[in-house]
Amino acid sequence: MTFIVTVDVALFTLQENRLSVGLIRRPKEPFLGTWALPGGYIHPQEDANAHHAAARILQQKTGVISPYLEEFGTVSGGGRDPRGWSLSVIYFALVPPSVLVGGVELFAVDALPPLSFDHADIITQVVARIRSKASYSSLPMHLCAEEFTIPELHGVYQSIMGVPLAMAGFRRKLDDLDAIEAITGAIRPTGKSRPAQLYRIKPEFEKVLSVRERGF
Amino acid sequence: MTFIVTVDVALFTLQENRLSVGLIRRPKEPFLGTWALPGGYIHPQEDANAHHAAARILQQKTGVISPYLEEFGTVSGGGRDPRGWSLSVIYFALVPPSVLVGGVELFAVDALPPLSFDHADIITQVVARIRSKASYSSLPMHLCAEEFTIPELHGVYQSIMGVPLAMAGFRRKLDDLDAIEAITGAIRPTGKSRPAQLYRIKPEFEKVLSVRERGF
């Protein structure tokens, strides 16, 4: 009647414009020494809920605190862990490369090494979710540095979505999202006559997404 | 280190054009006799995964087999169940009223009775997800009878979304979704000169959604 319950966190960043995931080598059996998502057990005495467990495990295993941390869903069954029937709640985090402190090794999501458990499958599914959400939300903004220019943000969206995006349409959709604000007096020289204005995510969208409406 | 792990299923249908949820009275403590979502424990010996557990529990507690069954996410923590720290994987199902066999009592989602645990909160969150997904997907089609007319489907979308939808735009978006097919030779008299063509969900969209693209 009992079974294994864990939390695993897929931590994403951009490396050379490629969406990349942070992996660690398993410090114990099963899959000792094999690459894996950072994960661990929920500690009911310590974790207010599964989301808190994910934040704790991410920080303990990788040193990263990610303001944006979203539940992807669960994976479960008898075939995914040699120790027996298991259920894992999967979370994903998006951070700029600057916050990574060496606790993980980065791999482009289209060039993954052999992975433990069903983690390759999980990463594939989470990446599909991220690409889909990128198309209508502020999600990719969490991959940017704290201060960024519009052309930089445009580049991030293009990297995630894998398609060129016309700048005029991109700016209009950014206006719809209303998730960033210009930083007063903060500009960056561009080598051209006009320096670039710097922006940041609005505080109210650091932990939740801004989503564009569509539909019937 | 151990805690309670359960699955709960929010079963929705339309009753008098109102989105309604199927509840049962708790047969035991805690919350004996109080309304609740059908739920139960995962049985690792019997359930291939949590999704199978949800389908089994839904059928055992309500008699309903729902082709469409989607994971909403987890709720967890120390405060939601008087027995101790618990995690529940929440699923939702959408069915036409005709498949209900008396195993549940229906309540309009805006007129719920007092509920067990955090189930009122869960229903509120799932309803928001359903209304959001209705705006860009085939989700509401699962509330229709097996055979339906376009005006009937239009009425279902309007009931879920709570707004009037112009028929021309609605038909165009239905074309985008490409999730229904006309049933050859199946028509229904309408009292007007032209009978109405009957449609059904395409088999490939009985368990997964068709989704309209939007975005950058």
PDB file of C-alpha atoms in Angstrom, chain A residues 3-7 42 44 48-51 53 71 73-75 87-91, chain B residues 2-8 40-42 50 71 73-81 83-91 118 122:
ATOM      1  CA  PHE A   3       5.068   3.618  -2.385  1.00  0.00           C
ATOM      2  CA  ILE A   4       7.770   6.169  -3.094  1.00  0.00           C
ATOM      3  CA  VAL A   5       6.754   9.860  -3.341  1.00  0.00           C
ATOM      4  CA  THR A   6       9.333  12.359  -4.581  1.00  0.00           C
ATOM      5  CA  VAL A   7       9.685  15.815  -6.066  1.00  0.00           C
ATOM      6  CA  ILE A  42       9.061  15.470   0.641  1.00  0.00           C
ATOM      7  CA  PRO A  44       6.320  16.675   5.979  1.00  0.00           C
ATOM      8  CA  ALA A  48       4.613  23.353   4.091  1.00  0.00           C
ATOM      9  CA  ASN A  49       3.572  21.733   0.802  1.00  0.00           C
ATOM     10  CA  ALA A  50       5.033  20.073  -2.303  1.00  0.00           C
ATOM     11  CA  HIS A  51       5.910  23.458  -3.844  1.00  0.00           C
ATOM     12  CA  ALA A  53       9.644  20.897  -0.985  1.00  0.00           C
ATOM     13  CA  GLU A  71       4.209  22.518 -11.068  1.00  0.00           C
ATOM     14  CA  GLY A  73       2.303  17.546 -13.062  1.00  0.00           C
ATOM     15  CA  THR A  74       2.930  14.069 -11.755  1.00  0.00           C
ATOM     16  CA  VAL A  75       4.533  10.967 -13.235  1.00  0.00           C
ATOM     17  CA  LEU A  87       4.984   8.973  -7.832  1.00  0.00           C
ATOM     18  CA  SER A  88       6.959  12.132  -8.502  1.00  0.00           C
ATOM     19  CA  VAL A  89       5.605  15.663  -8.595  1.00  0.00           C
ATOM     20  CA  ILE A  90       7.539  17.474 -11.331  1.00  0.00           C
ATOM     21  CA  TYR A  91       8.278  21.202 -11.098  1.00  0.00           C
TER      22      TYR A  91
ATOM     23  CA  THR B   2       5.171   9.075   5.672  1.00  0.00           C
ATOM     24  CA  PHE B   3       2.045  10.968   4.735  1.00  0.00           C
ATOM     25  CA  ILE B   4      -1.319  10.465   3.059  1.00  0.00           C
ATOM     26  CA  VAL B   5      -1.416  10.280  -0.755  1.00  0.00           C
ATOM     27  CA  THR B   6      -4.784  10.305  -2.485  1.00  0.00           C
ATOM     28  CA  VAL B   7      -6.454  10.976  -5.818  1.00  0.00           C
ATOM     29  CA  ASP B   8      -9.585  13.128  -6.100  1.00  0.00           C
ATOM     30  CA  GLY B  40      -9.447   7.513  -2.643  1.00  0.00           C
ATOM     31  CA  TYR B  41      -6.069   5.957  -2.185  1.00  0.00           C
ATOM     32  CA  ILE B  42      -3.770   4.837  -4.972  1.00  0.00           C
ATOM     33  CA  ALA B  50      -2.160   7.819 -10.854  1.00  0.00           C
ATOM     34  CA  GLU B  71      -4.677  15.865 -14.340  1.00  0.00           C
ATOM     35  CA  GLY B  73      -2.238  19.184 -10.424  1.00  0.00           C
ATOM     36  CA  THR B  74      -1.526  18.434  -6.796  1.00  0.00           C
ATOM     37  CA  VAL B  75      -2.626  19.994  -3.542  1.00  0.00           C
ATOM     38  CA  SER B  76      -0.621  19.245  -0.437  1.00  0.00           C
ATOM     39  CA  GLY B  77       0.282  20.309   3.062  1.00  0.00           C
ATOM     40  CA  GLY B  78      -0.315  19.765   6.731  1.00  0.00           C
ATOM     41  CA  GLY B  79      -3.521  21.772   7.097  1.00  0.00           C
ATOM     42  CA  ARG B  80      -5.887  20.186   4.618  1.00  0.00           C
ATOM     43  CA  ASP B  81      -6.642  16.835   6.273  1.00  0.00           C
ATOM     44  CA  ARG B  83      -5.326  13.022   9.803  1.00  0.00           C
ATOM     45  CA  GLY B  84      -2.021  14.729   8.945  1.00  0.00           C
ATOM     46  CA  TRP B  85       0.164  15.924   6.072  1.00  0.00           C
ATOM     47  CA  SER B  86      -1.391  14.868   2.785  1.00  0.00           C
ATOM     48  CA  LEU B  87      -0.907  15.151  -0.934  1.00  0.00           C
ATOM     49  CA  SER B  88      -3.727  14.679  -3.401  1.00  0.00           C
ATOM     50  CA  VAL B  89      -3.443  14.454  -7.166  1.00  0.00           C
ATOM     51  CA  ILE B  90      -6.507  16.191  -8.590  1.00  0.00           C
ATOM     52  CA  TYR B  91      -8.087  15.091 -11.871  1.00  0.00           C
ATOM     53  CA  ASP B 118     -10.199  21.994   0.760  1.00  0.00           C
ATOM     54  CA  ILE B 122     -10.058  22.903  -5.516  1.00  0.00           C
TER      55      ILE B 122
END
